[in-house]
């Protein structure tokens, strides 16, 4: 049977071709469609309404795949109808064009396809991220690492949320375990012009939006310190505990910078955490001329900065910085010993995954690092100076120009807000009717500008200041005087030469060096002066050379592996188009694509079609699972969104003892407390025991908590077990509990007609998470959250941010998806999966799953009765097989505790030697909940296409290395 499956693999699932050639052809199309053009000679956009655009591009995903010529035609249409954000006349968002070197870094990131979770799988990336964080800490005048710390996040909204979580943990550490229930409400403070992410975070983290105090601003849009003092006093009088102040350095609409030194003094006096949202204004710190506008930033406890705003790093690139040593780790660590083992052979302080709320994070450091390396701090500072000087020029140009009026008399950042008053309205009495007419005219001019296509500039209201619509222009850095296409082609050549695309298995998976050794091989340091293009290419070569080759067929270390070539083409398209997934206006093609893949995913799960069911693409499975918990809470007690968890009985949730640690992290972040997560026993195959679930629900009620959420797992992290979904669904229905399925790993089985029955009952759930980047081979990250109930995503998450989600737009605003997300802008993750699905077809994807699963079965049967091997579980349901290798010297011996301890230590030692040898990477894990020590975990993924030969090689290599001991 396996031979029949593999014989069909070339035609359906693994069209054999040269990956580099495909990507180079894609770059040519993008250049032809003016995606890299910065001259301003061509339109910014050729706008079509959604119904018109759907007629131009064949978006439908079908059972059968497309040939390469169709794929290239589709890529051309994507580029043609996408907004050219690198255009000189794109001033519509707080992001804009990308620096060419940063784009090269993004291409390296996509092709290397790894996560900065452990040093073992991302050695070069971990060094780069630490250097970058240390450089930015110094920029802010925080202590150097490790006395201060930081992390890269999937956008500024999440960065601000980190600040709030650390502030809460610093104030009341017990909240991590006990939750917010029973405490007095905690209150926080932000400018009336601050970003709406603070309000969304207050909802998600369990504080309640009613406990966010909005502080008045002055005539320049800056927070009023006296009103802050008054509100802190009022909050205490209302019986809340003030704990967090968010100052803004660069407000979203008008770019105002709050008086940071004054706010710092108040926070010190009142013992409040001082966070600065410098997502926009943080770039000014690079300029010796303008950095004083952020005077006082060094007095903060934490800060957010988005180099993808203003500076020109590709989306998304966001940093969260914190002054206090170890606080990120203390607040977020999970104790997930199956991933963050302490008996590794290298310095585990370089493993950063457990200080993050995510498990795997998108690698965002390389693009900013390569840009900084090329430009130098001085070059980046100069680009900021140029942008700010242009903003000043524009301000002075319209200040006294006939027909223009400034909204504020002065601006501190790179945004200028104004009205254009046509001749017919000048000199007229400025009645309310006159103003209403001007507001409507502003929206109409905006519409005509978009339809004309040569200039994109935003319009916004400021409802808190009773300003309905004004135009806003943003000035950005670009710094591109090089041939972007040529640079990217040269980068692809280097990656190819370094075997990043190789799937033959003829070259090593990794050339491992310890951190101190690797630091000597690569010039990681960022300096004031930039580097030559040759030095940049040399850096790219070394990054590729010492990175793990995840597309090597002998990489079985993680739940992800190689990337599908068409998926990689989609990722490259995403990076070059550089837009954010929140409004149709800035991402028209991508909004259509996301809805198409969501509808296909809903169909796979047997949910109703959109809009009766809904979904969203998220930055990883941990966030997808968190969405499930937030929606379950909102569905059960909607008032928590505004009132928070304080004063309520504790809410309790239930998950398998082998479930992913993201459930525990979510319980901490969302304010439930980890003590209210009940872990359910599993059977001999690692599946949740329904009777123990019933018992724990009863016990939770007896303890005075409110059960509300059950997380079943379809593909547990270590052993791939699939919980009995139908039995759990029946219990949830009987007990009136939300039924969520973490199918991040196992969801891919739904594509296979042969294996999808292993997820029987998935259609009975309320929500599902699925990561196509696991097993299927979509580039990292690609994660779905799907929900059965219509409009619930929007109802739970909407913020009413009218300055972004205006309802008077000229197109169908139901295509604007940003307000159903906890993030503001989201990375465009739909294209890579859509292009891969379009090329392969559902049948081709299903066949790739069949091949991987048949190879996993082959491996299982090969070791089941093989001398020297022992299975951890007698049977497996997914694509992971767990086992021990017992060397000849230990066979036939009494299996005492000492014998087992020796075997556990030997497993770690064999793993070490495998890594140092570099020909095979395979994971090892303990299961502490079941009192099982280290064993090997073999993961079989769809990309690159596995074979019997690659399975046999893994066994031969383990035995070869073990015999060296």
Short mmCIF file of N, CA and C in Angstrom, two decimals, residues 132-210:
data_model
loop_
_atom_site.label_atom_id
_atom_site.label_comp_id
_atom_site.label_asym_id
_atom_site.label_seq_id
_atom_site.Cartn_x
_atom_site.Cartn_y
_atom_site.Cartn_z
N UNK A 132 20.07 42.26 19.38
CA UNK A 132 19.12 43.30 19.02
C UNK A 132 18.45 43.88 20.26
N UNK A 133 18.00 43.01 21.15
CA UNK A 133 17.36 43.48 22.38
C UNK A 133 18.33 44.30 23.22
N UNK A 134 19.57 43.84 23.30
CA UNK A 134 20.54 44.57 24.11
C UNK A 134 20.80 45.96 23.53
N UNK A 135 20.85 46.03 22.21
CA UNK A 135 21.08 47.33 21.56
C UNK A 135 19.91 48.28 21.81
N UNK A 136 18.69 47.75 21.76
CA UNK A 136 17.52 48.60 21.97
C UNK A 136 17.39 48.99 23.43
N UNK A 137 17.73 48.08 24.35
CA UNK A 137 17.74 48.44 25.77
C UNK A 137 18.65 49.63 26.02
N UNK A 138 19.81 49.63 25.36
CA UNK A 138 20.74 50.75 25.52
C UNK A 138 20.18 52.02 24.88
N UNK A 139 19.45 51.85 23.79
CA UNK A 139 18.83 52.99 23.11
C UNK A 139 17.86 53.71 24.05
N UNK A 140 17.16 52.91 24.86
CA UNK A 140 16.17 53.46 25.80
C UNK A 140 16.83 53.93 27.10
N UNK A 141 18.12 53.61 27.26
CA UNK A 141 18.85 53.88 28.51
C UNK A 141 18.35 53.02 29.66
N UNK A 142 17.90 51.80 29.34
CA UNK A 142 17.66 50.78 30.35
C UNK A 142 19.00 50.11 30.66
N UNK A 143 19.08 49.36 31.76
CA UNK A 143 20.29 48.55 31.99
C UNK A 143 20.48 47.54 30.85
N UNK A 144 21.69 47.09 30.67
CA UNK A 144 21.98 46.10 29.64
C UNK A 144 21.43 44.74 30.06
N UNK A 145 21.21 43.87 29.06
CA UNK A 145 20.80 42.49 29.34
C UNK A 145 21.93 41.79 30.10
N UNK A 146 21.67 40.97 31.13
CA UNK A 146 20.37 40.47 31.58
C UNK A 146 19.72 41.29 32.70
N UNK A 147 20.30 42.45 33.04
CA UNK A 147 19.70 43.25 34.11
C UNK A 147 18.39 43.89 33.70
N UNK A 148 18.19 44.04 32.40
CA UNK A 148 16.87 44.34 31.84
C UNK A 148 16.62 43.27 30.79
N UNK A 149 15.42 43.23 30.25
CA UNK A 149 15.09 42.12 29.36
C UNK A 149 14.11 42.60 28.31
N UNK A 150 13.77 41.71 27.40
CA UNK A 150 12.82 42.05 26.36
C UNK A 150 12.46 40.83 25.53
N UNK A 151 11.52 41.02 24.63
CA UNK A 151 11.08 39.93 23.77
C UNK A 151 10.44 40.54 22.53
N UNK A 152 10.50 39.82 21.42
CA UNK A 152 9.83 40.28 20.20
C UNK A 152 8.46 39.64 20.13
N UNK A 153 7.48 40.45 19.77
CA UNK A 153 6.07 40.07 19.87
C UNK A 153 5.38 40.21 18.51
N UNK A 154 4.21 39.58 18.36
CA UNK A 154 3.46 39.70 17.11
C UNK A 154 2.62 40.98 17.06
N UNK A 155 3.29 42.13 17.19
CA UNK A 155 2.59 43.40 17.08
C UNK A 155 2.53 44.17 18.39
N UNK A 156 2.23 45.47 18.26
CA UNK A 156 2.23 46.36 19.41
C UNK A 156 1.13 46.09 20.42
N UNK A 157 -0.02 45.60 19.96
CA UNK A 157 -1.10 45.28 20.90
C UNK A 157 -0.64 44.23 21.89
N UNK A 158 0.03 43.20 21.39
CA UNK A 158 0.54 42.15 22.27
C UNK A 158 1.67 42.69 23.15
N UNK A 159 2.51 43.57 22.60
CA UNK A 159 3.58 44.16 23.41
C UNK A 159 3.00 44.94 24.59
N UNK A 160 1.96 45.72 24.33
CA UNK A 160 1.32 46.47 25.41
C UNK A 160 0.69 45.53 26.44
N UNK A 161 0.15 44.41 25.95
CA UNK A 161 -0.46 43.43 26.85
C UNK A 161 0.61 42.82 27.78
N UNK A 162 1.80 42.58 27.23
CA UNK A 162 2.90 42.10 28.07
C UNK A 162 3.14 43.07 29.23
N UNK A 163 3.14 44.37 28.92
CA UNK A 163 3.36 45.35 29.98
C UNK A 163 2.34 45.24 31.09
N UNK A 164 1.09 45.04 30.71
CA UNK A 164 0.03 44.96 31.70
C UNK A 164 0.14 43.68 32.54
N UNK A 165 0.51 42.57 31.89
CA UNK A 165 0.66 41.29 32.61
C UNK A 165 1.81 41.38 33.61
N UNK A 166 2.93 41.96 33.19
CA UNK A 166 4.08 42.07 34.10
C UNK A 166 3.81 43.05 35.23
N UNK A 167 3.08 44.10 34.94
CA UNK A 167 2.71 45.05 35.99
C UNK A 167 1.84 44.36 37.04
N UNK A 168 0.90 43.57 36.58
CA UNK A 168 0.00 42.85 37.51
C UNK A 168 0.78 41.84 38.34
N UNK A 169 1.66 41.09 37.67
CA UNK A 169 2.45 40.08 38.38
C UNK A 169 3.38 40.74 39.40
N UNK A 170 3.96 41.88 39.03
CA UNK A 170 4.86 42.59 39.92
C UNK A 170 4.12 43.09 41.17
N UNK A 171 2.87 43.50 40.96
CA UNK A 171 2.08 44.06 42.07
C UNK A 171 1.52 42.95 42.97
N UNK A 172 0.93 41.92 42.33
CA UNK A 172 0.30 40.83 43.11
C UNK A 172 0.67 39.51 42.44
N UNK A 173 1.82 38.93 42.77
CA UNK A 173 2.28 37.71 42.09
C UNK A 173 1.30 36.55 42.19
N UNK A 174 0.52 36.52 43.26
CA UNK A 174 -0.40 35.40 43.48
C UNK A 174 -1.49 35.31 42.42
N UNK A 175 -1.71 36.40 41.68
CA UNK A 175 -2.74 36.38 40.63
C UNK A 175 -2.41 35.32 39.58
N UNK A 176 -1.13 35.05 39.36
CA UNK A 176 -0.75 34.03 38.37
C UNK A 176 -1.40 32.69 38.70
N UNK A 177 -1.45 32.33 39.95
CA UNK A 177 -2.03 31.04 40.35
C UNK A 177 -3.48 31.15 40.81
N UNK A 178 -3.79 32.21 41.54
CA UNK A 178 -5.12 32.32 42.16
C UNK A 178 -6.14 33.04 41.28
N UNK A 179 -5.66 33.89 40.36
CA UNK A 179 -6.58 34.62 39.51
C UNK A 179 -7.08 35.90 40.16
N UNK A 180 -7.95 36.61 39.44
CA UNK A 180 -8.46 37.90 39.88
C UNK A 180 -9.72 37.81 40.73
N UNK A 181 -10.40 36.68 40.68
CA UNK A 181 -11.66 36.54 41.41
C UNK A 181 -11.44 36.75 42.91
N UNK A 182 -12.34 37.51 43.50
CA UNK A 182 -12.27 37.77 44.94
C UNK A 182 -11.44 38.97 45.31
N UNK A 183 -10.67 39.53 44.35
CA UNK A 183 -9.87 40.72 44.62
C UNK A 183 -10.68 41.97 44.33
N UNK A 184 -10.23 43.10 44.88
CA UNK A 184 -10.77 44.37 44.44
C UNK A 184 -10.39 44.58 42.97
N UNK A 185 -11.18 45.31 42.20
CA UNK A 185 -10.82 45.55 40.79
C UNK A 185 -9.50 46.31 40.69
N UNK A 186 -8.71 45.94 39.70
CA UNK A 186 -7.47 46.66 39.39
C UNK A 186 -7.75 47.68 38.29
N UNK A 187 -7.24 48.88 38.44
CA UNK A 187 -7.54 49.95 37.49
C UNK A 187 -6.27 50.42 36.79
N UNK A 188 -6.47 50.91 35.56
CA UNK A 188 -5.34 51.37 34.74
C UNK A 188 -5.72 52.67 34.05
N UNK A 189 -4.72 53.38 33.53
CA UNK A 189 -4.91 54.75 33.07
C UNK A 189 -4.18 54.95 31.75
N UNK A 190 -4.87 55.58 30.80
CA UNK A 190 -4.27 55.85 29.50
C UNK A 190 -4.89 57.11 28.91
N UNK A 191 -4.20 57.71 27.98
CA UNK A 191 -4.68 58.93 27.34
C UNK A 191 -5.97 58.67 26.56
N UNK A 192 -6.80 59.71 26.47
CA UNK A 192 -8.02 59.59 25.65
C UNK A 192 -7.67 59.40 24.18
N UNK A 193 -6.45 59.74 23.78
CA UNK A 193 -5.99 59.54 22.41
C UNK A 193 -5.07 58.32 22.27
N UNK A 194 -4.94 57.53 23.35
CA UNK A 194 -4.10 56.34 23.33
C UNK A 194 -4.70 55.24 22.47
N UNK A 195 -3.91 54.24 22.19
CA UNK A 195 -4.32 53.16 21.31
C UNK A 195 -5.37 52.28 21.98
N UNK A 196 -6.29 51.78 21.16
CA UNK A 196 -7.38 50.98 21.72
C UNK A 196 -6.93 49.62 22.24
N UNK A 197 -5.69 49.24 21.99
CA UNK A 197 -5.18 47.96 22.50
C UNK A 197 -5.22 47.90 24.03
N UNK A 198 -5.16 49.05 24.68
CA UNK A 198 -5.21 49.05 26.15
C UNK A 198 -6.58 48.59 26.63
N UNK A 199 -7.60 49.05 25.96
CA UNK A 199 -8.96 48.63 26.30
C UNK A 199 -9.17 47.14 25.99
N UNK A 200 -8.68 46.70 24.83
CA UNK A 200 -8.82 45.28 24.48
C UNK A 200 -8.06 44.39 25.46
N UNK A 201 -6.88 44.85 25.87
CA UNK A 201 -6.10 44.08 26.84
C UNK A 201 -6.83 43.99 28.17
N UNK A 202 -7.46 45.09 28.58
CA UNK A 202 -8.21 45.08 29.85
C UNK A 202 -9.32 44.04 29.82
N UNK A 203 -9.96 43.90 28.66
CA UNK A 203 -10.98 42.86 28.50
C UNK A 203 -10.35 41.48 28.57
N UNK A 204 -9.37 41.24 27.72
CA UNK A 204 -8.78 39.90 27.63
C UNK A 204 -8.17 39.46 28.97
N UNK A 205 -7.48 40.36 29.64
CA UNK A 205 -6.75 39.99 30.85
C UNK A 205 -7.64 39.94 32.09
N UNK A 206 -8.93 40.22 31.92
CA UNK A 206 -9.89 40.03 33.01
C UNK A 206 -10.09 41.22 33.91
N UNK A 207 -9.53 42.38 33.55
CA UNK A 207 -9.72 43.59 34.37
C UNK A 207 -11.08 44.23 34.12
N UNK A 208 -11.53 44.17 32.85
CA UNK A 208 -12.78 44.84 32.47
C UNK A 208 -12.52 46.23 31.94
N UNK A 209 -13.16 46.57 30.84
CA UNK A 209 -12.90 47.86 30.21
C UNK A 209 -13.40 49.03 31.05
N UNK A 210 -14.35 48.79 31.96
CA UNK A 210 -14.81 49.87 32.84
C UNK A 210 -13.71 50.35 33.78
#
